[in-house]
mmCIF file of C-alpha atoms in Angstrom:
data_model
loop_
_atom_site.group_PDB
_atom_site.id
_atom_site.type_symbol
_atom_site.label_atom_id
_atom_site.label_comp_id
_atom_site.label_asym_id
_atom_site.label_seq_id
_atom_site.Cartn_x
_atom_site.Cartn_y
_atom_site.Cartn_z
ATOM 1 C CA MET A 1 13.131 12.546 18.986
ATOM 2 C CA PRO A 2 12.495 8.974 17.755
ATOM 3 C CA LYS A 3 15.003 7.328 15.448
ATOM 4 C CA LEU A 4 13.915 6.636 11.850
ATOM 5 C CA SER A 5 15.244 3.708 9.804
ATOM 6 C CA ILE A 6 14.823 3.932 6.027
ATOM 7 C CA ILE A 7 15.054 0.549 4.287
ATOM 8 C CA THR A 8 15.700 0.142 0.559
ATOM 9 C CA VAL A 9 15.544 -3.269 -1.103
ATOM 10 C CA ASN A 10 17.196 -3.648 -4.488
ATOM 11 C CA PHE A 11 17.942 -6.217 -7.165
ATOM 12 C CA ASN A 12 19.753 -5.362 -10.395
ATOM 13 C CA ASN A 13 18.506 -1.783 -10.457
ATOM 14 C CA ALA A 14 21.707 0.230 -10.124
ATOM 15 C CA GLU A 15 20.309 3.332 -11.794
ATOM 16 C CA GLY A 16 17.202 3.372 -9.617
ATOM 17 C CA LEU A 17 19.223 2.619 -6.495
ATOM 18 C CA ASN A 18 21.520 5.554 -7.191
ATOM 19 C CA ARG A 19 18.472 7.849 -7.485
ATOM 20 C CA THR A 20 17.054 6.568 -4.198
ATOM 21 C CA ILE A 21 20.310 6.925 -2.253
ATOM 22 C CA GLN A 22 20.873 10.458 -3.563
ATOM 23 C CA SER A 23 17.353 11.319 -2.440
ATOM 24 C CA VAL A 24 18.101 10.095 1.087
ATOM 25 C CA ALA A 25 21.356 12.092 1.099
ATOM 26 C CA GLU A 26 19.324 15.262 0.459
ATOM 27 C CA GLN A 27 17.267 14.831 3.633
ATOM 28 C CA ASP A 28 17.605 16.356 7.072
ATOM 29 C CA PHE A 29 16.561 14.334 10.117
ATOM 30 C CA SER A 30 17.899 14.444 13.653
ATOM 31 C CA ASP A 31 18.372 10.667 14.044
ATOM 32 C CA LEU A 32 18.366 8.792 10.743
ATOM 33 C CA GLU A 33 19.563 5.304 9.817
ATOM 34 C CA TYR A 34 19.699 4.156 6.191
ATOM 35 C CA ILE A 35 19.759 0.438 5.322
ATOM 36 C CA VAL A 36 20.164 -1.093 1.853
ATOM 37 C CA VAL A 37 19.323 -4.771 1.306
ATOM 38 C CA ASP A 38 20.599 -5.959 -2.073
ATOM 39 C CA GLY A 39 19.668 -9.365 -3.482
ATOM 40 C CA ASN A 40 23.141 -10.266 -4.778
ATOM 41 C CA SER A 41 22.796 -8.083 -7.868
ATOM 42 C CA SER A 42 24.951 -8.779 -10.913
ATOM 43 C CA ASP A 43 24.909 -5.174 -12.184
ATOM 44 C CA ASP A 44 26.649 -2.118 -10.660
ATOM 45 C CA SER A 45 24.398 -1.984 -7.585
ATOM 46 C CA VAL A 46 27.112 -2.890 -5.062
ATOM 47 C CA ALA A 47 29.467 -0.335 -6.604
ATOM 48 C CA ILE A 48 26.726 2.295 -6.177
ATOM 49 C CA ILE A 49 26.297 1.350 -2.508
ATOM 50 C CA LYS A 50 30.045 1.542 -1.862
ATOM 51 C CA LYS A 51 30.184 4.909 -3.609
ATOM 52 C CA HIS A 52 27.622 6.242 -1.109
ATOM 53 C CA GLU A 53 28.860 4.561 2.067
ATOM 54 C CA SER A 54 28.862 7.927 3.827
ATOM 55 C CA VAL A 55 25.060 7.920 3.426
ATOM 56 C CA VAL A 56 24.355 4.201 3.928
ATOM 57 C CA SER A 57 24.487 3.120 7.585
ATOM 58 C CA GLN A 58 24.237 -0.640 6.974
ATOM 59 C CA TRP A 59 24.047 -2.791 3.863
ATOM 60 C CA ILE A 60 24.187 -6.388 2.716
ATOM 61 C CA SER A 61 24.300 -8.041 -0.686
ATOM 62 C CA GLU A 62 23.239 -11.673 -0.669
ATOM 63 C CA PRO A 63 20.615 -13.899 -2.312
ATOM 64 C CA ASP A 64 17.026 -13.718 -1.098
ATOM 65 C CA THR A 65 13.754 -15.399 -2.021
ATOM 66 C CA GLY A 66 11.895 -12.227 -2.962
ATOM 67 C CA VAL A 67 11.052 -8.671 -2.005
ATOM 68 C CA TYR A 68 9.366 -9.542 1.302
ATOM 69 C CA HIS A 69 12.263 -11.733 2.375
ATOM 70 C CA ALA A 70 14.529 -8.749 1.698
ATOM 71 C CA MET A 71 12.208 -6.386 3.580
ATOM 72 C CA ASN A 72 12.171 -8.724 6.558
ATOM 73 C CA LYS A 73 15.965 -8.746 6.534
ATOM 74 C CA GLY A 74 15.867 -4.959 6.661
ATOM 75 C CA ILE A 75 13.526 -5.053 9.658
ATOM 76 C CA GLY A 76 15.964 -7.353 11.436
ATOM 77 C CA MET A 77 18.843 -4.944 10.776
ATOM 78 C CA ALA A 78 16.943 -1.804 11.755
ATOM 79 C CA THR A 79 17.457 -0.115 15.116
ATOM 80 C CA GLY A 80 15.022 2.764 14.625
ATOM 81 C CA ASP A 81 11.786 3.370 16.498
ATOM 82 C CA TYR A 82 10.034 3.918 13.158
ATOM 83 C CA LEU A 83 10.627 2.312 9.751
ATOM 84 C CA LEU A 84 10.044 3.526 6.199
ATOM 85 C CA PHE A 85 10.408 1.245 3.149
ATOM 86 C CA LEU A 86 11.654 3.240 0.168
ATOM 87 C CA ASN A 87 12.143 0.803 -2.693
ATOM 88 C CA SER A 88 14.976 1.062 -5.178
ATOM 89 C CA GLY A 89 14.059 3.649 -7.824
ATOM 90 C CA ASP A 90 11.574 5.541 -5.658
ATOM 91 C CA HIS A 91 12.621 8.708 -3.873
ATOM 92 C CA PHE A 92 11.587 11.476 -1.518
ATOM 93 C CA TYR A 93 9.266 14.019 -3.106
ATOM 94 C CA LYS A 94 11.566 16.959 -2.498
ATOM 95 C CA VAL A 95 14.708 18.017 -0.693
ATOM 96 C CA GLY A 96 14.261 18.377 3.050
ATOM 97 C CA VAL A 97 10.771 16.854 3.250
ATOM 98 C CA LEU A 98 11.808 14.585 6.143
ATOM 99 C CA SER A 99 12.609 17.534 8.376
ATOM 100 C CA LYS A 100 9.042 18.786 7.859
ATOM 101 C CA ILE A 101 7.432 15.525 9.019
ATOM 102 C CA GLU A 102 9.737 14.717 11.938
ATOM 103 C CA LYS A 103 7.330 16.374 14.382
ATOM 104 C CA TYR A 104 4.655 13.770 13.605
ATOM 105 C CA LEU A 105 6.705 10.816 14.876
ATOM 106 C CA THR A 106 5.215 10.727 18.342
ATOM 107 C CA ALA A 107 2.837 7.965 19.379
ATOM 108 C CA GLU A 108 0.868 6.472 16.461
ATOM 109 C CA ASP A 109 1.687 3.038 15.052
ATOM 110 C CA LEU A 110 1.069 4.083 11.430
ATOM 111 C CA LEU A 111 1.677 7.496 9.890
ATOM 112 C CA LEU A 112 0.010 7.751 6.478
ATOM 113 C CA PHE A 113 1.390 10.430 4.156
ATOM 114 C CA ASP A 114 0.415 11.401 0.609
ATOM 115 C CA ILE A 115 2.436 9.977 -2.271
ATOM 116 C CA HIS A 116 3.231 11.193 -5.780
ATOM 117 C CA VAL A 117 2.505 8.409 -8.303
ATOM 118 C CA THR A 118 3.908 8.670 -11.826
ATOM 119 C CA GLY A 119 4.612 6.571 -14.915
ATOM 120 C CA GLN A 120 2.689 4.763 -17.673
ATOM 121 C CA GLY A 121 1.087 8.050 -18.719
ATOM 122 C CA LYS A 122 -0.189 8.786 -15.225
ATOM 123 C CA ASP A 123 0.793 11.482 -12.753
ATOM 124 C CA PHE A 124 -1.234 12.101 -9.597
ATOM 125 C CA ILE A 125 -1.149 12.448 -5.816
ATOM 126 C CA LYS A 126 -2.598 9.512 -3.876
ATOM 127 C CA LYS A 127 -4.106 10.548 -0.553
ATOM 128 C CA HIS A 128 -4.858 8.175 2.281
ATOM 129 C CA PRO A 129 -8.293 8.534 3.915
ATOM 130 C CA ASP A 130 -8.633 10.719 7.008
ATOM 131 C CA SER A 131 -11.106 8.275 8.520
ATOM 132 C CA LEU A 132 -10.188 4.667 7.876
ATOM 133 C CA ARG A 133 -12.823 2.023 7.214
ATOM 134 C CA PHE A 134 -12.039 -1.646 6.890
ATOM 135 C CA SER A 135 -13.830 -1.608 3.520
ATOM 136 C CA TYR A 136 -11.081 0.720 2.201
ATOM 137 C CA LEU A 137 -8.595 -2.132 2.434
ATOM 138 C CA PHE A 138 -10.836 -4.443 0.393
ATOM 139 C CA GLU A 139 -9.906 -2.684 -2.814
ATOM 140 C CA GLU A 140 -7.086 -0.337 -1.796
ATOM 141 C CA THR A 141 -3.954 -0.566 0.273
ATOM 142 C CA PHE A 142 -1.687 1.867 2.011
ATOM 143 C CA ALA A 143 1.163 3.027 -0.236
ATOM 144 C CA HIS A 144 3.977 1.553 1.857
ATOM 145 C CA GLN A 145 6.517 4.002 0.363
ATOM 146 C CA ALA A 146 4.569 6.739 2.171
ATOM 147 C CA VAL A 147 3.749 4.928 5.421
ATOM 148 C CA ILE A 148 6.022 5.243 8.437
ATOM 149 C CA ILE A 149 5.555 2.210 10.684
ATOM 150 C CA LYS A 150 6.393 1.901 14.356
ATOM 151 C CA ARG A 151 8.932 -0.907 14.631
ATOM 152 C CA SER A 152 7.155 -2.514 17.587
ATOM 153 C CA LEU A 153 4.181 -3.220 15.302
ATOM 154 C CA PHE A 154 6.231 -5.933 13.575
ATOM 155 C CA GLU A 155 6.612 -7.604 16.963
ATOM 156 C CA SER A 156 2.889 -7.591 17.742
ATOM 157 C CA VAL A 157 1.578 -8.281 14.224
ATOM 158 C CA GLY A 158 4.510 -10.255 12.816
ATOM 159 C CA LEU A 159 6.817 -9.853 9.829
ATOM 160 C CA TYR A 160 5.761 -9.814 6.173
ATOM 161 C CA ASP A 161 4.459 -13.159 4.886
ATOM 162 C CA GLU A 162 7.142 -14.353 2.473
ATOM 163 C CA SER A 163 4.818 -16.884 0.811
ATOM 164 C CA TYR A 164 3.197 -14.057 -1.208
ATOM 165 C CA THR A 165 4.876 -12.040 -3.945
ATOM 166 C CA ILE A 166 2.798 -8.823 -4.099
ATOM 167 C CA VAL A 167 0.280 -8.417 -1.267
ATOM 168 C CA SER A 168 2.117 -9.170 1.982
ATOM 169 C CA ASP A 169 2.245 -5.489 2.941
ATOM 170 C CA TRP A 170 -1.530 -5.344 2.317
ATOM 171 C CA LYS A 171 -1.984 -8.397 4.560
ATOM 172 C CA PHE A 172 0.210 -6.832 7.250
ATOM 173 C CA PHE A 173 -1.789 -3.586 7.229
ATOM 174 C CA ILE A 174 -5.120 -5.449 7.458
ATOM 175 C CA HIS A 175 -3.929 -7.422 10.489
ATOM 176 C CA ALA A 176 -2.502 -4.278 12.075
ATOM 177 C CA VAL A 177 -5.782 -2.380 11.670
ATOM 178 C CA LYS A 178 -7.782 -5.404 12.856
ATOM 179 C CA GLN A 179 -5.639 -5.562 15.997
ATOM 180 C CA GLY A 180 -6.312 -1.913 16.735
ATOM 181 C CA ALA A 181 -3.128 -0.218 15.510
ATOM 182 C CA SER A 182 -3.365 3.547 15.890
ATOM 183 C CA TYR A 183 -2.872 5.726 12.840
ATOM 184 C CA LYS A 184 -2.722 9.320 11.695
ATOM 185 C CA THR A 185 -3.179 10.679 8.175
ATOM 186 C CA ILE A 186 -0.927 13.616 7.283
ATOM 187 C CA HIS A 187 -1.566 15.360 3.968
ATOM 188 C CA GLU A 188 2.053 16.074 3.178
ATOM 189 C CA VAL A 189 3.527 14.490 0.019
ATOM 190 C CA LEU A 190 6.387 12.355 1.277
ATOM 191 C CA THR A 191 7.664 10.255 -1.615
ATOM 192 C CA THR A 192 7.447 9.557 -5.349
ATOM 193 C CA TYR A 193 6.541 6.073 -6.594
ATOM 194 C CA TYR A 194 7.117 4.953 -10.186
ATOM 195 C CA LEU A 195 4.632 2.668 -11.947
ATOM 196 C CA ASP A 196 7.289 0.422 -13.416
ATOM 197 C CA GLY A 197 7.377 -2.515 -11.019
ATOM 198 C CA MET A 198 5.778 -5.954 -11.137
ATOM 199 C CA SER A 199 2.662 -4.855 -9.251
ATOM 200 C CA ALA A 200 1.907 -2.192 -11.894
ATOM 201 C CA THR A 201 1.778 -4.677 -14.812
ATOM 202 C CA ALA A 202 -1.246 -6.626 -16.089
ATOM 203 C CA GLU A 203 0.358 -9.803 -14.761
ATOM 204 C CA GLY A 204 0.911 -8.122 -11.419
ATOM 205 C CA THR A 205 -2.705 -6.936 -11.269
ATOM 206 C CA PHE A 206 -3.953 -10.480 -11.902
ATOM 207 C CA LYS A 207 -1.583 -11.948 -9.312
ATOM 208 C CA ARG A 208 -2.499 -9.288 -6.753
ATOM 209 C CA ARG A 209 -6.212 -10.084 -7.144
ATOM 210 C CA ALA A 210 -5.565 -13.831 -6.817
ATOM 211 C CA GLU A 211 -3.368 -13.419 -3.737
ATOM 212 C CA ARG A 212 -5.882 -11.090 -2.076
ATOM 213 C CA GLU A 213 -8.694 -13.584 -2.606
ATOM 214 C CA THR A 214 -6.546 -16.347 -1.096
ATOM 215 C CA ILE A 215 -5.908 -14.259 2.010
ATOM 216 C CA LEU A 216 -9.558 -13.228 2.373
ATOM 217 C CA THR A 217 -10.900 -16.773 1.973
ATOM 218 C CA THR A 218 -8.351 -18.366 4.333
ATOM 219 C CA GLU A 219 -7.892 -15.672 6.982
ATOM 220 C CA PHE A 220 -11.005 -13.469 6.739
ATOM 221 C CA PRO A 221 -13.787 -15.765 5.446
ATOM 222 C CA GLN A 222 -16.418 -13.717 7.291
ATOM 223 C CA PHE A 223 -15.554 -10.732 5.063
ATOM 224 C CA TYR A 224 -15.169 -12.587 1.767
ATOM 225 C CA GLU A 225 -18.809 -12.259 0.628
ATOM 226 C CA ASP A 226 -18.653 -8.514 1.356
ATOM 227 C CA TYR A 227 -15.548 -8.361 -0.819
ATOM 228 C CA LYS A 228 -17.289 -10.145 -3.714
ATOM 229 C CA GLU A 229 -20.295 -7.821 -3.442
ATOM 230 C CA ARG A 230 -18.026 -4.779 -3.617
ATOM 231 C CA GLU A 231 -16.335 -6.245 -6.708
ATOM 232 C CA LEU A 232 -19.778 -6.683 -8.291
ATOM 233 C CA LEU A 233 -20.810 -3.125 -7.469
ATOM 234 C CA LYS A 234 -17.757 -1.831 -9.326
ATOM 235 C CA MET A 235 -19.215 -3.121 -12.620
ATOM 236 C CA ASN A 236 -20.414 -0.469 -15.096
ATOM 237 C CA ARG A 237 -24.075 -1.466 -14.858
ATOM 238 C CA PHE A 238 -24.119 -0.742 -11.119
ATOM 239 C CA LYS A 239 -22.218 2.495 -11.585
ATOM 240 C CA ALA A 240 -24.924 3.591 -14.051
ATOM 241 C CA LEU A 241 -27.657 2.712 -11.548
ATOM 242 C CA ALA A 242 -25.845 4.668 -8.855
ATOM 243 C CA GLU A 243 -25.808 7.734 -11.094
ATOM 244 C CA LEU A 244 -29.542 7.391 -11.798
ATOM 245 C CA GLU A 245 -30.254 7.106 -8.070
ATOM 246 C CA LYS A 246 -28.817 10.586 -7.495
ATOM 247 C CA SER A 247 -31.985 12.241 -8.818
ATOM 248 C CA LYS A 248 -35.624 11.846 -7.734
ATOM 249 C CA ALA A 249 -36.766 11.071 -11.277
ATOM 250 C CA GLY A 250 -33.952 8.575 -11.710
ATOM 251 C CA ARG A 251 -34.934 6.763 -8.496
ATOM 252 C CA LYS A 252 -38.531 6.435 -9.716
ATOM 253 C CA ILE A 253 -37.399 5.057 -13.088
ATOM 254 C CA THR A 254 -34.961 2.506 -11.650
ATOM 255 C CA SER A 255 -37.477 1.438 -8.999
ATOM 256 C CA GLY A 256 -40.183 0.849 -11.614
ATOM 257 C CA VAL A 257 -37.871 -1.010 -13.994
ATOM 258 C CA LEU A 258 -36.401 -3.220 -11.270
ATOM 259 C CA ARG A 259 -39.837 -4.109 -9.904
ATOM 260 C CA LEU A 260 -40.994 -5.077 -13.401
ATOM 261 C CA LEU A 261 -37.911 -7.191 -14.017
ATOM 262 C CA LEU A 262 -38.251 -8.966 -10.691
ATOM 263 C CA ARG A 263 -41.878 -9.719 -11.485
ATOM 264 C CA ILE A 264 -40.955 -11.167 -14.860
ATOM 265 C CA PHE A 265 -37.975 -13.247 -13.768
ATOM 266 C CA ARG A 266 -39.127 -14.320 -10.319
ATOM 267 C CA ASN A 267 -42.840 -14.633 -11.026
ATOM 268 C CA LYS A 268 -43.743 -12.264 -8.210
ATOM 269 C CA SER A 269 -46.474 -9.677 -8.108
ATOM 270 C CA VAL A 270 -45.642 -6.035 -7.574
ATOM 271 C CA LYS A 271 -47.332 -6.068 -4.154
ATOM 272 C CA ASP A 272 -44.909 -8.781 -3.025
ATOM 273 C CA LEU A 273 -41.873 -6.595 -3.838
#
């Protein structure tokens, strides 16, 4: 069976790190490697790692420039055929879940599992789509804590872009899909992700949107207008129109109103519409 490398990046989150390592210790897998990349934490993180050295295969604690720099370090240390990034604080959904998904590690480049999302008054299961469309990645991304990635994909696509702070995994997945990476969606809940990180804050949401737009305008300009149209269609007024369009009477009403408005504001006759 293929070898799986689990990579955890951590910075000053000793409590969360301890939870993550204990979760890995509770798993069964025929060939498992566990790597912890610590960013020179000043709390008890290193002591936690040393306490669990029977579980941790490799670890380092040194300064880095951010989460993607740390993740790239982990990729460089990994020897597995497949990689899974399980951030400090997150954990496997239940004991022994890895043994249940081992059979799926066969040929695909990306294995997309379900993920339990909790925190900030929310608690739900995020499911990846069975049939992937490029439009899905305009407004969504794969939950990387629940995506097992073939290591060779980082050789063909490249490592995470360290110039971004939040969306480099999103950028990586877009390029992978664009280059024809194979994938399989498995509806098995693999991990639990807590909404307490930077990306879950209002500041993180704003930064994520700004970084995504930068990537789309510089690397995918042909798709940028589609992206802006999708953003517009998410507005409440268009959602209301979409609901009206679901019924025959609603379609007649919206058609009549829109034709009248176009006539008024564009000075066109109804027969021209």
